[in-house]
Amino acid sequence: MLLIPCPWCGPRAQIEFTYGGDADVRRPKDAMAATGAAWHDYVYLRDNPRGSHDEIWQHSAGCRRWLRLTRDTLTHAIIDSAPPTKEPPS
Amino acid sequence: MLLRPFSLIDIDPIASHNDKRKLIEEIVTDSRRTLSSRMTSVPRGAGLKGYEMRYSALNLVRNAFSGHRAWPVAWRKAAPQASYDVVIIGGGGHGLATAYYLARNHGITNVAVLEKGWIGGGNTGRNTTIVRSNYLLDTNARFYEHSLKLWEGLTQELNFNLMVSQRGVLNLAHTPGQLESYARRGNAMRLNGIDAELLSRDQVAAMVPRLDCSDRARFPVLGGLLQPRGGTVRHDAVAWGFARAADQRGVDIIEGCEVTAIRRNERGVVGLETSRGAVQAKQIGIAVAGNSSRVAAMADLHLPIESHVLQAMVSEPIKPVLDQVVTSGATHFYISQSDKGELVFGGDLDGYNSYAQRGNLPIIEHVIASALEMFPSFAQLRLMRTWGGIMDMTMDGSPIIAKTPVPGLYFNGGWCYGGFKATPASGWVFAETIANDAPHALNEAFTLERFATGDVLDERGAGPAPWLH
Amino acid sequence: MSQPFRIAAGGRIERDRTLSFTFDGRALTGCAGDTLASALLANGVHLVGRSFKYHRPRGIYSAGPEEPNAMVALGPTDTHTPNLRATEIELFDGLQAHSQNRWPSLARDVRAVVDRAAPLVPAGFYYKTFMWPADRWMTYEKHIRHAAGLGLASTGVDAAATYDRRFAHCDVLVVGGGAAGLTAALTAARAGARVIVADERPTWGGSLTAAPTTLDGADSRLWIASTLAELTERDNVTLLPRASVFGRYDQDLYGIAVRRPDGSPNDAAPRETLWLVRTQRAVVAAGAIERPLVFANNDRPGVMLAGAAQAYLNRYAVMPGRRAVIATNNDSAYAAARDLQAAGVDIAAIVDARVEPARITIDGVRHIPGSAVVAARGHSRVTGAAVAHLGSDGKSLDGAVEIIDCDLICASGGWSPTVHLYSHAGGKLRYDSDIAALVPRDELATLSVVGAAAGQFVLDRCFAAGAAAGRQAVAACGYGATVIDVPVCDGQAATPPRPLWHLPLARGHKGKRFVDLQADVTVDDVELAAREGYRSVEHLKRYTTLGMGTDQGKTSNINGLAILAETLNDPIDAVGTTTFRPPYTPVTLGTFAGRETGKHFAPIRRTPLHDRHEQAGAVFAPAGLWLRPHYYPRGGVDVQTASRREATAVRRSVGLVDVSTLGRIDIQGTDAAELLNRLYVNGWSTLAIGRVRYGLMLREDGMVSDDGTTARLAADHYIMTTTTANAGAVMTHIEHYLQLVWPDLDVRVASITDQWAVIAVAGPNSRATLQRVAGDIDFTNESLPFMGLAQGTFAGVPATVFRISFSGELAYEVAVPADYGPAVWDALMAAGESFDITPYGTEALGILRVEKGHFVIGAEADGRATADDLGLGRMQSTKKDFVGRRSLGRPALTAPNRKQLVGLRPVDAAAAIPAGAQIVEKPSLIGPVEMIGHVTSTAFSPEREGFIALAMIANGRARVGDQVFASSPLTDTLVQMTITNHVFIDPNGERLRA
Amino acid sequence: MPEALPREPAIRPVQKVGTASTAGVVLTLRPAATILRLCAPLDHAPFVAALAAAGLSLPEDPCISEQWGDATAFWVAPGEWWLVDIGATLTETTIRADLPARPRAIVDLSHSRTIMRIGGSQAVDLVAKGCPLDLDPTAFPTGGCPQSVLAGVNLLLHRLPANAGFDLYVPRSYARHLWEWLQLAGAEYRISVAAG
């Protein structure tokens, strides 16, 4: 069971969290103006690295905040944990 | 910058529609014709070379007197040649089956299978050995039924006992709604020409004596959907059997050979770089489920695939207590008993991207708890071994077997939970896709473009969240 | 006591506490402190089981968890536990043990014939045969399955077999309570760290207890006792005996199976507990396992690991034989010989593969250097050893073979460090030729291996390494350094072993040479596999089943690898090793399930009105984790009768249903309306305060994901309703968009599902019923119209009433704080008494909504349906973006032949519609046939006095009036149907506006 | 609050087994409390003033509570607190009045949680059977109020002063499940159930 550091609540057991996948999926700001390709990438393409992976988790049994976790997908080592980046949708 | 996995400038939101139904009709008829003609076109055991010794009870006895010293290697330890017509990346069941059917169905024998480790070392040797075709959607049902039909003749076809055990696959229903959706699926199977039976609670109890159908359970059993022709196959033997048969037809199976780059020019692929030197290839097929994203990236392809770990586990061997494969729709686990006597369990994905061939305890705890909920008398048996496999999870839960935007490069992957049971059909249609540079009717829908056009094959209706399929 | 092989003195047993037990029904006695194995040996019982494949007689081979042979079933047959190792079972009074895998009896086992047919069944033989006739495999398989397997699974459940789980956290986890482990633990404990020490044995001291050892000039028992005393008395230390640390998982989580000894005082305590220990550092001092010597018939009862023989002597005061031959390639067996001799065992000879002398010498014992035991004589018990001189290459023999009579062969092929946990943690191994063993190659960040587990076979180095590891661990956890004085002890290095992976066959002394005793894998099998090309370690393992037994190859792994390496002429390192996977030793399945069994498998959610439903005799059905009333069988009628009665009551008078399970989300903030605009396909800016609106949600891929009503309580305050099934998912969905996609929106959401009890009152008499309940809410059409809401006092409690309808009748939903729910339910039942007010369940709810043509998430909206498929295309706003809208224009989503929601009626009004039927044009029950749609929901409509159904049919809306067939091969029913509009009653909605 | 009203809690405890004296764990159903979930900015002067006037202050550190008499404020998320039994001095209405327009949210959760108290020398052992939190006082001090999982139920745990054990704030619909689970799991500690 992974031990996931919640930026607010501290290190917690994986069973307190919900997985959200690739952290760098960005919803097009003006969806209707987005090209079909851009929309396809948003809905269907995900980073899938073997190694360091930026992903989102929700501390669903705790403070219910989504957080950004950097984790090695080969070793499961946790490299970094931070609040979600507030950068505006591209 | 990685390309989108299909040659697509843009898709106009109001694009015109092309009717698929006619195509489907053709697919069905074509696949039947193909199947029947091809299955009979080559006599059993054809292509055996002199030095090869057929497996048979007689030869077993004969060898017993010579201390079994005369048996030849099951497949040659080939070294990479300078060039091949077709190179298959990945020496798992799918890659080996593809090579075999390239030779058998299309007479293409200047073929190499490159395996980074040992053949069958990926998911072919890590799954729970279940074969079935109990799918709801026509496309999936027809493809997996083709596979099941191939399984049924494969032991003799390959002259290697794959222990194809059609012991029946039973899905348990625990709510009225579940029973109804199983009925829907069962009827769809029957009307697709696939065997299926709906069982009452009493019929289930009679068929699986160890199963607790009482109200003691949190989610009591209400009934089940049975596919009698479903069952299990000895997984390692599939790799070995295809390897031996492909080798006998002249295919080079090269273990310990890792592909490090895919070479292209403006006209398409020209070859590969490997840990054992450069190899030229006119056509390249990728069959490395679990690592698809990484190998595809060598050709700058970005796939709608995530890699997740799926665990499996076995108990100590005991005398026979379970004659079917049993799965539960409410508690998410499946169980069968191997011929050695081990109870084999599996369940859901661990639920996060992973390339580690091992998982964590929560899923093991849940799978075992689920099993004991249905089979309380197994509580005192003991768990002997656990392991994990890396699953290619697509955005709709269905596989991809298709041409790619790169001429001469073909992709086979995204198998999700379905990889092992699909092995022969996957090899069959992938071989044809490569041989004809055009898909077989049965994989015509397993494209990379379907996500852009919306023609997804979402068997579970879970949407683009791979870990939910 | 009648235990002929029990020695008069010594051992760690309680001699005066005699325990009686039975083996295969034979009554025997042992002592407290015995294992079943030691007690059997004390009684001279050596034949305890039959082997997996060849059914050869097998005895007791080891004294620990590595035992490959002595597997027994424990307890009365109907509730017994199979496949337990006699070497691990603590003896208790009344213990019943049975041998396994034999018929009719252990002494005479008919399947032993396989042993003689061995030439026909080499490794992998089944891949080469059983192929003809082609349809016969299932028959072959039936017999193969019955021949395979070890013990029998009990038919019943042992009531005493209770299991539990325990989460724990510590700074330092020490695995192994021997010299190195206890030293590490003491060092860490004195530094003040939180320490957990686990050992699989019931007693502490590890290998110190297997041999008389002198520490600080005194018996090692004194050191063990004083160390234990200090650890026990410290409250920062947890001691876990009988604890198998079976696996290391991510972020240093260790799985430990902790057993409760049988007959312990507290019967309420679980039999076995799964400890999930999260630690900062781990010190692995798990010791080493002795290797067999691979000679002909090395599996005969009476052949035993030398270290085991020594342990039986020193721990249990048991003499494993009268006359022993010691076969070894290293020094450790000499200590065994010395102890055995001292105990009165006649040592016939020490046969040492080495030429150079061992460090220990024993007077008066014949020493045969440069030689080896090449075969064991005897069948169900050793009668002698065949000894021959080894050629210098170790692969050939020179000189004659001498037979030495004996009833015990103590074999030692050297020692294999227990590196499993190190491997779980990702550690790689290297071959150390000095000790001829695989040892940890690298330092790991949070796990250190010490003592014999690290290949340190000299005692004083074990103490030193333990102390160092303890210091290192606490330092890493931020504790100050501590000093502990390690005991003074033997520090002399042994004479190096002579690697001896298997022995040649001597002329006239043929026989199987077992590499893996449990999986019955021989040297010939390994060589055959290599010849046939199964040369990767994993292929070898899978083809021969080497190491696949319940002992996971603890005694066979390295010998197997080495023989493969020899066959391929590769160095052992090059061959590599198989992955050690958890669990280290088999763990009881029940231990993983813990308390998650029966009704506690998953939590049950109950509504505030649960007791009222029980009192009304409701039959419940699971809805996710909830229990909802399925129907109320007044007078025990079946679901059809009851649900039709309930539905009719709603249509004709008034009924009430508990809808507390629907998800409810409180939405507050100045941007609340904007959030709803983005989540739902329809517009929300125009919804007035005090009004309710139906909303539909999509996934980003354009498929319908959820629906429900949302009410506006104030300018910046809304209450959203979700489906029961998706309540949690929708909440997460909203939080995802609010926190990650639209963080700029000023909105706060909270789940209030548990805060409210909600009762839907439906039917022509619902208004009249509500008006009879005391309160200040005006229920007239004028002040509370359809899709309106009112707040006030109802039945004496604060209530919010929504005028909404799922049934299609005049209906209201009364929402009150949860604890008031029952009182309000009672008030409604009383007020509606003269209308024969009727509680209804989910089955009737289903009938009513099918009659009204309402789709539900799951059946119709199955994750593959768009809003337009469900007939709600026009509901989608064209003025704004919303989740999923951009996907809607894709070709496949605008295809003319998509399945659309329609109604169905049987042409023969009396006909029933099979649930789950598929829709076909041709009247066919046999595939392949094209399916143009499927039935999603069926019901018998009391209102229409016949069966009706909802269905998804290709281009269905354009085909209303067409006739098709509902085909259900599963039930062998084919019904001709007419496609209709999906609304069966009150198409213009007069009733709900009444 | 209208205690006169006909409340029916999720659990009606039955006094049972052992006596508090020999019991390792004592399980008690706590009386219903007023729970207000509050989202508010801590830098808004009028609001802070109003809190101060009522003698309250909100904990800024995660998973920590502040207590004055019967009243408690739990940190439940960044910028979010539970106000428990703050009494008449502050009500939903008065608090709302003192808050700025944004961010502002107050939700009444009083009926949504069932409060169970686990006391006794082995309270920690019982909680540790189903909860992955590190329960050591160094990691989970008195007054700590982490939210976590216990026996499959998401809940809030409040560590009480003077080794009095924990208060569990359990979602109402799960209360009976957890209540039964605690009694089964507590059997080996001779758990005793005291009526509220």
PDB file of N, CA and C in Angstrom, chain B residues 275-316:
ATOM      1  N   SER B 275      20.003  -4.570 -29.045  1.00  0.00           N
ATOM      2  CA  SER B 275      21.149  -4.813 -28.166  1.00  0.00           C
ATOM      3  C   SER B 275      22.111  -5.821 -28.799  1.00  0.00           C
ATOM      4  N   ARG B 276      21.665  -6.468 -29.873  1.00  0.00           N
ATOM      5  CA  ARG B 276      22.527  -7.420 -30.573  1.00  0.00           C
ATOM      6  C   ARG B 276      22.767  -6.967 -32.007  1.00  0.00           C
ATOM      7  N   GLY B 277      22.785  -5.650 -32.214  1.00  0.00           N
ATOM      8  CA  GLY B 277      23.142  -5.108 -33.519  1.00  0.00           C
ATOM      9  C   GLY B 277      21.951  -4.643 -34.333  1.00  0.00           C
ATOM     10  N   ALA B 278      22.248  -4.056 -35.487  1.00  0.00           N
ATOM     11  CA  ALA B 278      21.207  -3.520 -36.358  1.00  0.00           C
ATOM     12  C   ALA B 278      20.580  -4.641 -37.179  1.00  0.00           C
ATOM     13  N   VAL B 279      19.292  -4.497 -37.429  1.00  0.00           N
ATOM     14  CA  VAL B 279      18.564  -5.476 -38.240  1.00  0.00           C
ATOM     15  C   VAL B 279      17.702  -4.711 -39.239  1.00  0.00           C
ATOM     16  N   GLN B 280      17.811  -5.097 -40.532  1.00  0.00           N
ATOM     17  CA  GLN B 280      16.937  -4.472 -41.522  1.00  0.00           C
ATOM     18  C   GLN B 280      15.605  -5.205 -41.568  1.00  0.00           C
ATOM     19  N   ALA B 281      14.537  -4.456 -41.807  1.00  0.00           N
ATOM     20  CA  ALA B 281      13.220  -5.079 -41.885  1.00  0.00           C
ATOM     21  C   ALA B 281      12.336  -4.293 -42.830  1.00  0.00           C
ATOM     22  N   LYS B 282      11.635  -5.009 -43.715  1.00  0.00           N
ATOM     23  CA  LYS B 282      10.702  -4.338 -44.622  1.00  0.00           C
ATOM     24  C   LYS B 282       9.449  -3.928 -43.868  1.00  0.00           C
ATOM     25  N   GLN B 283       9.039  -4.807 -42.936  1.00  0.00           N
ATOM     26  CA  GLN B 283       7.851  -4.508 -42.125  1.00  0.00           C
ATOM     27  C   GLN B 283       8.158  -4.837 -40.673  1.00  0.00           C
ATOM     28  N   ILE B 284       7.556  -4.032 -39.772  1.00  0.00           N
ATOM     29  CA  ILE B 284       7.772  -4.245 -38.347  1.00  0.00           C
ATOM     30  C   ILE B 284       6.428  -4.286 -37.639  1.00  0.00           C
ATOM     31  N   GLY B 285       6.238  -5.330 -36.835  1.00  0.00           N
ATOM     32  CA  GLY B 285       5.023  -5.421 -36.036  1.00  0.00           C
ATOM     33  C   GLY B 285       5.376  -5.294 -34.558  1.00  0.00           C
ATOM     34  N   ILE B 286       4.642  -4.437 -33.856  1.00  0.00           N
ATOM     35  CA  ILE B 286       4.862  -4.256 -32.420  1.00  0.00           C
ATOM     36  C   ILE B 286       3.839  -5.090 -31.661  1.00  0.00           C
ATOM     37  N   ALA B 287       4.293  -5.969 -30.779  1.00  0.00           N
ATOM     38  CA  ALA B 287       3.385  -6.779 -29.951  1.00  0.00           C
ATOM     39  C   ALA B 287       4.002  -6.900 -28.559  1.00  0.00           C
ATOM     40  N   VAL B 288       4.015  -5.777 -27.854  1.00  0.00           N
ATOM     41  CA  VAL B 288       4.721  -5.729 -26.559  1.00  0.00           C
ATOM     42  C   VAL B 288       3.802  -5.208 -25.458  1.00  0.00           C
ATOM     43  N   ALA B 289       2.537  -5.652 -25.473  1.00  0.00           N
ATOM     44  CA  ALA B 289       1.556  -5.142 -24.509  1.00  0.00           C
ATOM     45  C   ALA B 289       2.165  -5.034 -23.122  1.00  0.00           C
ATOM     46  N   GLY B 290       1.935  -3.916 -22.475  1.00  0.00           N
ATOM     47  CA  GLY B 290       2.545  -3.614 -21.192  1.00  0.00           C
ATOM     48  C   GLY B 290       3.583  -2.526 -21.364  1.00  0.00           C
ATOM     49  N   ASN B 291       4.329  -2.637 -22.455  1.00  0.00           N
ATOM     50  CA  ASN B 291       5.350  -1.633 -22.766  1.00  0.00           C
ATOM     51  C   ASN B 291       5.072  -0.930 -24.086  1.00  0.00           C
ATOM     52  N   SER B 292       3.829  -1.005 -24.566  1.00  0.00           N
ATOM     53  CA  SER B 292       3.484  -0.448 -25.871  1.00  0.00           C
ATOM     54  C   SER B 292       3.895   1.005 -26.006  1.00  0.00           C
ATOM     55  N   SER B 293       3.596   1.813 -24.989  1.00  0.00           N
ATOM     56  CA  SER B 293       3.871   3.250 -25.098  1.00  0.00           C
ATOM     57  C   SER B 293       5.344   3.492 -25.371  1.00  0.00           C
ATOM     58  N   ARG B 294       6.194   2.711 -24.708  1.00  0.00           N
ATOM     59  CA  ARG B 294       7.641   2.959 -24.824  1.00  0.00           C
ATOM     60  C   ARG B 294       8.145   2.566 -26.200  1.00  0.00           C
ATOM     61  N   VAL B 295       7.717   1.405 -26.702  1.00  0.00           N
ATOM     62  CA  VAL B 295       8.205   0.969 -28.011  1.00  0.00           C
ATOM     63  C   VAL B 295       7.616   1.850 -29.113  1.00  0.00           C
ATOM     64  N   ALA B 296       6.324   2.194 -28.968  1.00  0.00           N
ATOM     65  CA  ALA B 296       5.698   3.048 -29.989  1.00  0.00           C
ATOM     66  C   ALA B 296       6.393   4.407 -30.044  1.00  0.00           C
ATOM     67  N   ALA B 297       6.860   4.861 -28.892  1.00  0.00           N
ATOM     68  CA  ALA B 297       7.545   6.160 -28.847  1.00  0.00           C
ATOM     69  C   ALA B 297       8.808   6.143 -29.707  1.00  0.00           C
ATOM     70  N   MET B 298       9.384   4.940 -29.926  1.00  0.00           N
ATOM     71  CA  MET B 298      10.571   4.849 -30.796  1.00  0.00           C
ATOM     72  C   MET B 298      10.218   5.263 -32.221  1.00  0.00           C
ATOM     73  N   ALA B 299       8.913   5.203 -32.548  1.00  0.00           N
ATOM     74  CA  ALA B 299       8.464   5.680 -33.857  1.00  0.00           C
ATOM     75  C   ALA B 299       7.641   6.952 -33.689  1.00  0.00           C
ATOM     76  N   ASP B 300       7.850   7.646 -32.571  1.00  0.00           N
ATOM     77  CA  ASP B 300       7.173   8.914 -32.283  1.00  0.00           C
ATOM     78  C   ASP B 300       5.659   8.787 -32.254  1.00  0.00           C
ATOM     79  N   LEU B 301       5.169   7.639 -31.854  1.00  0.00           N
ATOM     80  CA  LEU B 301       3.719   7.473 -31.722  1.00  0.00           C
ATOM     81  C   LEU B 301       3.312   7.674 -30.268  1.00  0.00           C
ATOM     82  N   HIS B 302       2.268   8.447 -30.067  1.00  0.00           N
ATOM     83  CA  HIS B 302       1.708   8.662 -28.731  1.00  0.00           C
ATOM     84  C   HIS B 302       0.375   7.922 -28.682  1.00  0.00           C
ATOM     85  N   LEU B 303       0.272   6.931 -27.798  1.00  0.00           N
ATOM     86  CA  LEU B 303      -0.885   6.032 -27.820  1.00  0.00           C
ATOM     87  C   LEU B 303      -1.918   6.382 -26.758  1.00  0.00           C
ATOM     88  N   PRO B 304      -3.186   6.090 -27.024  1.00  0.00           N
ATOM     89  CA  PRO B 304      -4.235   6.268 -26.009  1.00  0.00           C
ATOM     90  C   PRO B 304      -4.227   5.104 -25.025  1.00  0.00           C
ATOM     91  N   ILE B 305      -3.059   4.905 -24.377  1.00  0.00           N
ATOM     92  CA  ILE B 305      -2.853   3.732 -23.529  1.00  0.00           C
ATOM     93  C   ILE B 305      -2.137   4.137 -22.252  1.00  0.00           C
ATOM     94  N   GLU B 306      -2.562   3.542 -21.135  1.00  0.00           N
ATOM     95  CA  GLU B 306      -1.819   3.654 -19.878  1.00  0.00           C
ATOM     96  C   GLU B 306      -1.391   2.264 -19.438  1.00  0.00           C
ATOM     97  N   SER B 307      -0.251   2.196 -18.761  1.00  0.00           N
ATOM     98  CA  SER B 307       0.213   0.916 -18.223  1.00  0.00           C
ATOM     99  C   SER B 307      -0.178   0.805 -16.751  1.00  0.00           C
ATOM    100  N   HIS B 308      -0.852  -0.280 -16.430  1.00  0.00           N
ATOM    101  CA  HIS B 308      -1.274  -0.508 -15.041  1.00  0.00           C
ATOM    102  C   HIS B 308      -0.867  -1.908 -14.614  1.00  0.00           C
ATOM    103  N   VAL B 309      -0.735  -2.107 -13.293  1.00  0.00           N
ATOM    104  CA  VAL B 309      -0.366  -3.430 -12.815  1.00  0.00           C
ATOM    105  C   VAL B 309      -1.623  -4.199 -12.394  1.00  0.00           C
ATOM    106  N   LEU B 310      -1.696  -5.443 -12.849  1.00  0.00           N
ATOM    107  CA  LEU B 310      -2.775  -6.343 -12.448  1.00  0.00           C
ATOM    108  C   LEU B 310      -2.143  -7.525 -11.725  1.00  0.00           C
ATOM    109  N   GLN B 311      -2.646  -7.816 -10.533  1.00  0.00           N
ATOM    110  CA  GLN B 311      -2.058  -8.889  -9.738  1.00  0.00           C
ATOM    111  C   GLN B 311      -2.811 -10.204  -9.914  1.00  0.00           C
ATOM    112  N   ALA B 312      -2.080 -11.275  -9.698  1.00  0.00           N
ATOM    113  CA  ALA B 312      -2.683 -12.602  -9.658  1.00  0.00           C
ATOM    114  C   ALA B 312      -2.021 -13.357  -8.519  1.00  0.00           C
ATOM    115  N   MET B 313      -2.655 -14.405  -8.056  1.00  0.00           N
ATOM    116  CA  MET B 313      -2.111 -15.133  -6.908  1.00  0.00           C
ATOM    117  C   MET B 313      -2.621 -16.561  -6.904  1.00  0.00           C
ATOM    118  N   VAL B 314      -1.843 -17.456  -6.291  1.00  0.00           N
ATOM    119  CA  VAL B 314      -2.270 -18.851  -6.200  1.00  0.00           C
ATOM    120  C   VAL B 314      -2.128 -19.366  -4.773  1.00  0.00           C
ATOM    121  N   SER B 315      -3.004 -20.316  -4.437  1.00  0.00           N
ATOM    122  CA  SER B 315      -2.931 -20.984  -3.140  1.00  0.00           C
ATOM    123  C   SER B 315      -2.025 -22.201  -3.263  1.00  0.00           C
ATOM    124  N   GLU B 316      -1.812 -22.862  -2.122  1.00  0.00           N
ATOM    125  CA  GLU B 316      -1.112 -24.144  -2.159  1.00  0.00           C
ATOM    126  C   GLU B 316      -1.975 -25.140  -2.940  1.00  0.00           C
TER     127      GLU B 316
END
